[in-house]
Amino acid sequence: GESVGLHLPTLSVQEGDNSIINCAYSNSASDYFIWYKQESGKGPQFIIDIRSNMDKRQGQRVTVLLNKTVKHLSLQIAATQPGDSAVYFCAENWGDYKLSFGAGTTVTVRA
Amino acid sequence: GAVVSQHPSWVICKSGTSVKIECRSLDFQATTMFWYRQFPKQSLMLMATSNEGSKATYEQGVEKDKFLINHASLTLSTLTVTSAHPEDSSFYICSAADPDTYGYTFGSGTRLTVV
């Protein structure tokens, strides 16, 4: 499943399929980006990060892609599992320790 | 890994009373902590940056006299919602910056309900 458009708030994906979550960031000076997962009633949980000198970074089942030209960030989740159901936020930082969060995408995994 | 403890996890208070929320970094020293507010189905909005030993820096539109922040030690920041009203009901989340790893760790959040 893929979130079409940069501001779609929900994504429904079949268990076992790959998920792609998109994010448009606002500040061209941002040099550090983080993806967070937030389950209902909990604080954000770190998934993966990437610095502006990189285009791609891989973790366990997750990959983050950064396109600075169009200020676009994406999170790919391989073999999506029911436990991946949550809200996913991208966050950007431009050097003063502050994080600015995107709107978030709700991911629902269908069994 | 870095752990941030936030208490209480939920609180119900009467309108007009004050509520204090604590945020502790358990295994690292955090010179900088952040307080966020999150309404249902919305993103996290930064309220203020808490700096150890100095005054907090508030974001535009956040009332500093209503949301009192104290960062008296390298492991503890507190947010006090003064004279709470129903519109202050929200999910409040803290985070701490680990100066050694340049990472951010979030607390588990506090659900505040003002009745």
PDB file of C-alpha atoms in Angstrom:
ATOM      1  CA  GLY A   1       0.000   0.000   0.000  1.00  0.00           C
ATOM      2  CA  GLU A   2       1.116   3.566  -0.626  1.00  0.00           C
ATOM      3  CA  SER A   3      -0.147   6.874   0.662  1.00  0.00           C
ATOM      4  CA  VAL A   4      -1.020   8.845  -2.442  1.00  0.00           C
ATOM      5  CA  GLY A   5      -0.313  12.491  -2.189  1.00  0.00           C
ATOM      6  CA  LEU A   6       1.727  14.106   0.480  1.00  0.00           C
ATOM      7  CA  HIS A   7      -0.983  14.877   3.001  1.00  0.00           C
ATOM      8  CA  LEU A   8      -3.209  11.817   3.004  1.00  0.00           C
ATOM      9  CA  PRO A   9      -3.940  11.115   6.664  1.00  0.00           C
ATOM     10  CA  THR A  10      -4.737   7.396   6.438  1.00  0.00           C
ATOM     11  CA  LEU A  11      -3.210   4.328   4.845  1.00  0.00           C
ATOM     12  CA  SER A  12      -4.761   0.872   4.784  1.00  0.00           C
ATOM     13  CA  VAL A  13      -2.438  -1.990   3.917  1.00  0.00           C
ATOM     14  CA  GLN A  14      -2.787  -5.732   3.694  1.00  0.00           C
ATOM     15  CA  GLU A  15      -0.726  -7.725   6.150  1.00  0.00           C
ATOM     16  CA  GLY A  16       2.476  -8.830   4.475  1.00  0.00           C
ATOM     17  CA  ASP A  17       2.477  -6.057   1.899  1.00  0.00           C
ATOM     18  CA  ASN A  18       4.950  -3.194   1.887  1.00  0.00           C
ATOM     19  CA  SER A  19       3.865   0.229   3.146  1.00  0.00           C
ATOM     20  CA  ILE A  20       5.052   3.595   1.944  1.00  0.00           C
ATOM     21  CA  ILE A  21       4.327   6.654   4.045  1.00  0.00           C
ATOM     22  CA  ASN A  22       5.096  10.055   2.604  1.00  0.00           C
ATOM     23  CA  CYS A  23       5.915  13.356   4.225  1.00  0.00           C
ATOM     24  CA  ALA A  24       6.587  16.838   2.910  1.00  0.00           C
ATOM     25  CA  TYR A  25       8.824  18.897   5.138  1.00  0.00           C
ATOM     26  CA  SER A  26       8.747  22.623   5.305  1.00  0.00           C
ATOM     27  CA  ASN A  27      12.221  23.998   5.881  1.00  0.00           C
ATOM     28  CA  SER A  28      14.916  23.701   3.236  1.00  0.00           C
ATOM     29  CA  ALA A  29      17.475  24.336   5.977  1.00  0.00           C
ATOM     30  CA  SER A  30      16.449  21.199   7.879  1.00  0.00           C
ATOM     31  CA  ASP A  31      19.366  18.838   8.203  1.00  0.00           C
ATOM     32  CA  TYR A  32      18.032  16.042  10.374  1.00  0.00           C
ATOM     33  CA  PHE A  33      14.861  14.019   9.962  1.00  0.00           C
ATOM     34  CA  ILE A  34      13.222  11.419  12.122  1.00  0.00           C
ATOM     35  CA  TRP A  35      10.307   9.051  11.698  1.00  0.00           C
ATOM     36  CA  TYR A  36       8.243   8.255  14.775  1.00  0.00           C
ATOM     37  CA  LYS A  37       5.536   5.711  15.463  1.00  0.00           C
ATOM     38  CA  GLN A  38       2.811   6.609  17.944  1.00  0.00           C
ATOM     39  CA  GLU A  39       0.369   4.098  19.304  1.00  0.00           C
ATOM     40  CA  SER A  40      -2.861   5.232  20.886  1.00  0.00           C
ATOM     41  CA  GLY A  41      -2.342   6.895  24.265  1.00  0.00           C
ATOM     42  CA  LYS A  42       1.448   6.661  24.117  1.00  0.00           C
ATOM     43  CA  GLY A  43       4.362   8.908  23.333  1.00  0.00           C
ATOM     44  CA  PRO A  44       6.175   8.802  19.986  1.00  0.00           C
ATOM     45  CA  GLN A  45       8.609   5.955  19.480  1.00  0.00           C
ATOM     46  CA  PHE A  46      11.752   6.429  17.389  1.00  0.00           C
ATOM     47  CA  ILE A  47      11.844   4.361  14.200  1.00  0.00           C
ATOM     48  CA  ILE A  48      14.668   5.661  12.048  1.00  0.00           C
ATOM     49  CA  ASP A  49      16.477   8.885  11.281  1.00  0.00           C
ATOM     50  CA  ILE A  50      18.459  10.356   8.422  1.00  0.00           C
ATOM     51  CA  ARG A  51      20.717  13.346   7.994  1.00  0.00           C
ATOM     52  CA  SER A  52      20.624  15.672   5.040  1.00  0.00           C
ATOM     53  CA  ASN A  53      23.900  14.397   3.630  1.00  0.00           C
ATOM     54  CA  MET A  54      22.239  11.054   2.913  1.00  0.00           C
ATOM     55  CA  ASP A  55      19.507   9.994   0.482  1.00  0.00           C
ATOM     56  CA  LYS A  56      18.654   6.639   1.959  1.00  0.00           C
ATOM     57  CA  ARG A  57      19.009   4.776   5.207  1.00  0.00           C
ATOM     58  CA  GLN A  58      17.905   1.289   6.074  1.00  0.00           C
ATOM     59  CA  GLY A  59      16.942  -0.305   9.341  1.00  0.00           C
ATOM     60  CA  GLN A  60      15.234  -3.494  10.297  1.00  0.00           C
ATOM     61  CA  ARG A  61      12.236  -3.754   7.915  1.00  0.00           C
ATOM     62  CA  VAL A  62      12.249   0.017   7.445  1.00  0.00           C
ATOM     63  CA  THR A  63      13.865   2.323   4.916  1.00  0.00           C
ATOM     64  CA  VAL A  64      13.832   6.097   4.880  1.00  0.00           C
ATOM     65  CA  LEU A  65      14.336   8.020   1.648  1.00  0.00           C
ATOM     66  CA  LEU A  66      15.136  11.708   1.509  1.00  0.00           C
ATOM     67  CA  ASN A  67      14.674  13.911  -1.534  1.00  0.00           C
ATOM     68  CA  LYS A  68      15.970  17.340  -0.681  1.00  0.00           C
ATOM     69  CA  THR A  69      15.162  18.751  -4.085  1.00  0.00           C
ATOM     70  CA  VAL A  70      11.439  18.516  -3.461  1.00  0.00           C
ATOM     71  CA  LYS A  71      11.639  18.440   0.347  1.00  0.00           C
ATOM     72  CA  HIS A  72      10.138  15.007   0.548  1.00  0.00           C
ATOM     73  CA  LEU A  73      10.684  12.202   3.001  1.00  0.00           C
ATOM     74  CA  SER A  74       9.280   8.686   2.868  1.00  0.00           C
ATOM     75  CA  LEU A  75       9.187   5.696   5.158  1.00  0.00           C
ATOM     76  CA  GLN A  76       8.966   2.233   3.687  1.00  0.00           C
ATOM     77  CA  ILE A  77       7.921  -0.657   5.887  1.00  0.00           C
ATOM     78  CA  ALA A  78       8.555  -4.110   4.492  1.00  0.00           C
ATOM     79  CA  ALA A  79       6.178  -6.994   5.143  1.00  0.00           C
ATOM     80  CA  THR A  80       3.776  -4.910   7.210  1.00  0.00           C
ATOM     81  CA  GLN A  81       2.526  -6.608  10.353  1.00  0.00           C
ATOM     82  CA  PRO A  82      -0.536  -5.972  12.551  1.00  0.00           C
ATOM     83  CA  GLY A  83       1.781  -4.481  15.169  1.00  0.00           C
ATOM     84  CA  ASP A  84       2.703  -1.781  12.671  1.00  0.00           C
ATOM     85  CA  SER A  85      -0.778  -0.261  12.979  1.00  0.00           C
ATOM     86  CA  ALA A  86      -0.227   3.194  14.453  1.00  0.00           C
ATOM     87  CA  VAL A  87       0.142   6.850  13.544  1.00  0.00           C
ATOM     88  CA  TYR A  88       3.435   7.708  11.877  1.00  0.00           C
ATOM     89  CA  PHE A  89       4.970  11.161  12.070  1.00  0.00           C
ATOM     90  CA  CYS A  90       7.932  12.642  10.308  1.00  0.00           C
ATOM     91  CA  ALA A  91       9.862  15.316  12.164  1.00  0.00           C
ATOM     92  CA  GLU A  92      12.492  17.767  10.993  1.00  0.00           C
ATOM     93  CA  ASN A  93      15.216  19.679  12.761  1.00  0.00           C
ATOM     94  CA  TRP A  94      17.397  22.533  11.641  1.00  0.00           C
ATOM     95  CA  GLY A  95      20.007  22.773  14.286  1.00  0.00           C
ATOM     96  CA  ASP A  96      18.473  24.305  17.397  1.00  0.00           C
ATOM     97  CA  TYR A  97      17.337  21.012  18.939  1.00  0.00           C
ATOM     98  CA  LYS A  98      13.689  21.779  18.155  1.00  0.00           C
ATOM     99  CA  LEU A  99      11.681  19.214  16.270  1.00  0.00           C
ATOM    100  CA  SER A 100       8.817  20.194  13.992  1.00  0.00           C
ATOM    101  CA  PHE A 101       6.300  17.407  13.387  1.00  0.00           C
ATOM    102  CA  GLY A 102       4.325  16.678  10.266  1.00  0.00           C
ATOM    103  CA  ALA A 103       0.590  16.013  10.277  1.00  0.00           C
ATOM    104  CA  GLY A 104       0.892  12.247  10.677  1.00  0.00           C
ATOM    105  CA  THR A 105      -0.440   9.249   8.774  1.00  0.00           C
ATOM    106  CA  THR A 106      -2.648   6.627  10.365  1.00  0.00           C
ATOM    107  CA  VAL A 107      -1.657   3.176   9.179  1.00  0.00           C
ATOM    108  CA  THR A 108      -4.162   0.346   9.505  1.00  0.00           C
ATOM    109  CA  VAL A 109      -3.030  -3.183   8.734  1.00  0.00           C
ATOM    110  CA  ARG A 110      -5.721  -5.541   7.410  1.00  0.00           C
ATOM    111  CA  ALA A 111      -5.411  -9.168   8.388  1.00  0.00           C
TER     112      ALA A 111
ATOM    113  CA  GLY B   1      18.697   2.985  25.618  1.00  0.00           C
ATOM    114  CA  ALA B   2      17.678   6.391  26.854  1.00  0.00           C
ATOM    115  CA  VAL B   3      14.504   6.424  28.912  1.00  0.00           C
ATOM    116  CA  VAL B   4      12.253   9.344  29.761  1.00  0.00           C
ATOM    117  CA  SER B   5       9.694   8.852  32.492  1.00  0.00           C
ATOM    118  CA  GLN B   6       6.593  11.044  32.551  1.00  0.00           C
ATOM    119  CA  HIS B   7       4.071  11.196  35.384  1.00  0.00           C
ATOM    120  CA  PRO B   8       1.218  11.042  35.851  1.00  0.00           C
ATOM    121  CA  SER B   9       0.006   9.129  32.810  1.00  0.00           C
ATOM    122  CA  TRP B  10      -3.441  10.577  33.259  1.00  0.00           C
ATOM    123  CA  VAL B  11      -5.075  13.114  35.539  1.00  0.00           C
ATOM    124  CA  ILE B  12      -8.557  14.522  35.993  1.00  0.00           C
ATOM    125  CA  CYS B  13      -8.864  17.859  37.718  1.00  0.00           C
ATOM    126  CA  LYS B  14     -11.526  20.410  38.453  1.00  0.00           C
ATOM    127  CA  SER B  15     -11.704  23.631  36.516  1.00  0.00           C
ATOM    128  CA  GLY B  16      -9.665  26.350  38.220  1.00  0.00           C
ATOM    129  CA  THR B  17      -7.150  24.044  39.852  1.00  0.00           C
ATOM    130  CA  SER B  18      -3.511  23.520  38.897  1.00  0.00           C
ATOM    131  CA  VAL B  19      -1.866  20.330  37.729  1.00  0.00           C
ATOM    132  CA  LYS B  20       1.821  19.450  37.693  1.00  0.00           C
ATOM    133  CA  ILE B  21       3.341  17.012  35.211  1.00  0.00           C
ATOM    134  CA  GLU B  22       6.843  15.625  35.715  1.00  0.00           C
ATOM    135  CA  CYS B  23       9.344  14.556  33.095  1.00  0.00           C
ATOM    136  CA  ARG B  24      12.508  12.722  34.129  1.00  0.00           C
ATOM    137  CA  SER B  25      15.447  11.467  32.121  1.00  0.00           C
ATOM    138  CA  LEU B  26      16.387   8.228  33.843  1.00  0.00           C
ATOM    139  CA  ASP B  27      19.779   7.303  32.472  1.00  0.00           C
ATOM    140  CA  PHE B  28      21.170  10.457  30.941  1.00  0.00           C
ATOM    141  CA  GLN B  29      21.455  14.134  31.721  1.00  0.00           C
ATOM    142  CA  ALA B  30      19.201  16.336  29.673  1.00  0.00           C
ATOM    143  CA  THR B  31      20.116  19.990  29.554  1.00  0.00           C
ATOM    144  CA  THR B  32      17.223  20.545  27.201  1.00  0.00           C
ATOM    145  CA  MET B  33      13.722  19.158  27.438  1.00  0.00           C
ATOM    146  CA  PHE B  34      10.658  19.925  25.371  1.00  0.00           C
ATOM    147  CA  TRP B  35       6.961  20.039  26.111  1.00  0.00           C
ATOM    148  CA  TYR B  36       4.384  19.229  23.469  1.00  0.00           C
ATOM    149  CA  ARG B  37       0.648  19.293  23.349  1.00  0.00           C
ATOM    150  CA  GLN B  38      -1.417  16.977  21.177  1.00  0.00           C
ATOM    151  CA  PHE B  39      -5.135  17.198  20.527  1.00  0.00           C
ATOM    152  CA  PRO B  40      -7.029  14.108  19.319  1.00  0.00           C
ATOM    153  CA  LYS B  41      -6.113  13.047  15.790  1.00  0.00           C
ATOM    154  CA  GLN B  42      -3.651  15.894  15.476  1.00  0.00           C
ATOM    155  CA  SER B  43       0.094  16.253  15.438  1.00  0.00           C
ATOM    156  CA  LEU B  44       2.393  17.244  18.254  1.00  0.00           C
ATOM    157  CA  MET B  45       2.709  20.964  18.734  1.00  0.00           C
ATOM    158  CA  LEU B  46       5.753  22.273  20.547  1.00  0.00           C
ATOM    159  CA  MET B  47       4.780  24.426  23.506  1.00  0.00           C
ATOM    160  CA  ALA B  48       8.131  25.303  25.015  1.00  0.00           C
ATOM    161  CA  THR B  49      11.776  24.432  25.350  1.00  0.00           C
ATOM    162  CA  SER B  50      12.945  23.837  28.884  1.00  0.00           C
ATOM    163  CA  ASN B  51      16.583  24.618  29.647  1.00  0.00           C
ATOM    164  CA  GLU B  52      18.237  23.505  32.838  1.00  0.00           C
ATOM    165  CA  GLY B  53      18.969  26.428  35.108  1.00  0.00           C
ATOM    166  CA  SER B  54      17.347  29.068  32.943  1.00  0.00           C
ATOM    167  CA  LYS B  55      13.948  30.254  31.844  1.00  0.00           C
ATOM    168  CA  ALA B  56      11.953  28.245  29.389  1.00  0.00           C
ATOM    169  CA  THR B  57      11.480  29.450  25.859  1.00  0.00           C
ATOM    170  CA  TYR B  58       7.851  29.452  24.812  1.00  0.00           C
ATOM    171  CA  GLU B  59       6.507  29.093  21.313  1.00  0.00           C
ATOM    172  CA  GLN B  60       4.346  31.808  19.863  1.00  0.00           C
ATOM    173  CA  GLY B  61       0.826  31.735  21.219  1.00  0.00           C
ATOM    174  CA  VAL B  62       1.636  29.714  24.342  1.00  0.00           C
ATOM    175  CA  GLU B  63       0.838  31.533  27.567  1.00  0.00           C
ATOM    176  CA  LYS B  64       3.874  31.375  29.800  1.00  0.00           C
ATOM    177  CA  ASP B  65       1.893  32.350  32.892  1.00  0.00           C
ATOM    178  CA  LYS B  66      -0.537  29.519  32.319  1.00  0.00           C
ATOM    179  CA  PHE B  67       1.981  26.824  31.482  1.00  0.00           C
ATOM    180  CA  LEU B  68       4.746  27.125  34.034  1.00  0.00           C
ATOM    181  CA  ILE B  69       7.910  25.197  33.277  1.00  0.00           C
ATOM    182  CA  ASN B  70      10.676  24.476  35.727  1.00  0.00           C
ATOM    183  CA  HIS B  71      13.890  22.652  34.863  1.00  0.00           C
ATOM    184  CA  ALA B  72      15.684  22.657  38.174  1.00  0.00           C
ATOM    185  CA  SER B  73      18.029  19.740  37.520  1.00  0.00           C
ATOM    186  CA  LEU B  74      19.612  17.905  34.621  1.00  0.00           C
ATOM    187  CA  THR B  75      17.109  15.086  34.940  1.00  0.00           C
ATOM    188  CA  LEU B  76      13.815  16.765  35.801  1.00  0.00           C
ATOM    189  CA  SER B  77      11.510  19.221  34.103  1.00  0.00           C
ATOM    190  CA  THR B  78       8.001  20.011  35.287  1.00  0.00           C
ATOM    191  CA  LEU B  79       5.027  21.539  33.520  1.00  0.00           C
ATOM    192  CA  THR B  80       2.343  23.099  35.671  1.00  0.00           C
ATOM    193  CA  VAL B  81      -0.974  23.921  34.065  1.00  0.00           C
ATOM    194  CA  THR B  82      -2.334  26.723  36.222  1.00  0.00           C
ATOM    195  CA  SER B  83      -6.008  27.545  36.642  1.00  0.00           C
ATOM    196  CA  ALA B  84      -6.925  24.760  34.280  1.00  0.00           C
ATOM    197  CA  HIS B  85     -10.024  25.011  32.121  1.00  0.00           C
ATOM    198  CA  PRO B  86     -11.764  22.406  29.972  1.00  0.00           C
ATOM    199  CA  GLU B  87     -10.067  23.741  26.849  1.00  0.00           C
ATOM    200  CA  ASP B  88      -6.720  22.769  28.413  1.00  0.00           C
ATOM    201  CA  SER B  89      -7.754  19.137  28.243  1.00  0.00           C
ATOM    202  CA  SER B  90      -5.215  17.482  25.995  1.00  0.00           C
ATOM    203  CA  PHE B  91      -2.378  14.979  25.759  1.00  0.00           C
ATOM    204  CA  TYR B  92       0.857  16.511  27.024  1.00  0.00           C
ATOM    205  CA  ILE B  93       4.157  14.907  26.037  1.00  0.00           C
ATOM    206  CA  CYS B  94       7.690  15.709  27.072  1.00  0.00           C
ATOM    207  CA  SER B  95      10.921  14.817  25.364  1.00  0.00           C
ATOM    208  CA  ALA B  96      14.537  15.107  26.301  1.00  0.00           C
ATOM    209  CA  ALA B  97      17.557  15.696  24.114  1.00  0.00           C
ATOM    210  CA  ASP B  98      20.530  13.486  24.862  1.00  0.00           C
ATOM    211  CA  PRO B  99      23.552  15.722  24.241  1.00  0.00           C
ATOM    212  CA  ASP B 100      25.825  12.711  23.751  1.00  0.00           C
ATOM    213  CA  THR B 101      23.820  11.013  21.021  1.00  0.00           C
ATOM    214  CA  TYR B 102      21.908  13.986  19.607  1.00  0.00           C
ATOM    215  CA  GLY B 103      18.837  11.857  20.019  1.00  0.00           C
ATOM    216  CA  TYR B 104      15.404  12.710  21.309  1.00  0.00           C
ATOM    217  CA  THR B 105      13.518  10.463  23.663  1.00  0.00           C
ATOM    218  CA  PHE B 106       9.866  10.959  24.430  1.00  0.00           C
ATOM    219  CA  GLY B 107       7.910  10.327  27.569  1.00  0.00           C
ATOM    220  CA  SER B 108       4.750   8.253  27.521  1.00  0.00           C
ATOM    221  CA  GLY B 109       2.496  11.295  27.734  1.00  0.00           C
ATOM    222  CA  THR B 110      -0.059  12.639  30.214  1.00  0.00           C
ATOM    223  CA  ARG B 111      -3.756  12.713  29.436  1.00  0.00           C
ATOM    224  CA  LEU B 112      -5.206  15.780  31.173  1.00  0.00           C
ATOM    225  CA  THR B 113      -8.957  16.084  31.521  1.00  0.00           C
ATOM    226  CA  VAL B 114     -10.354  19.210  33.099  1.00  0.00           C
ATOM    227  CA  VAL B 115     -13.951  18.942  34.286  1.00  0.00           C
TER     228      VAL B 115
END
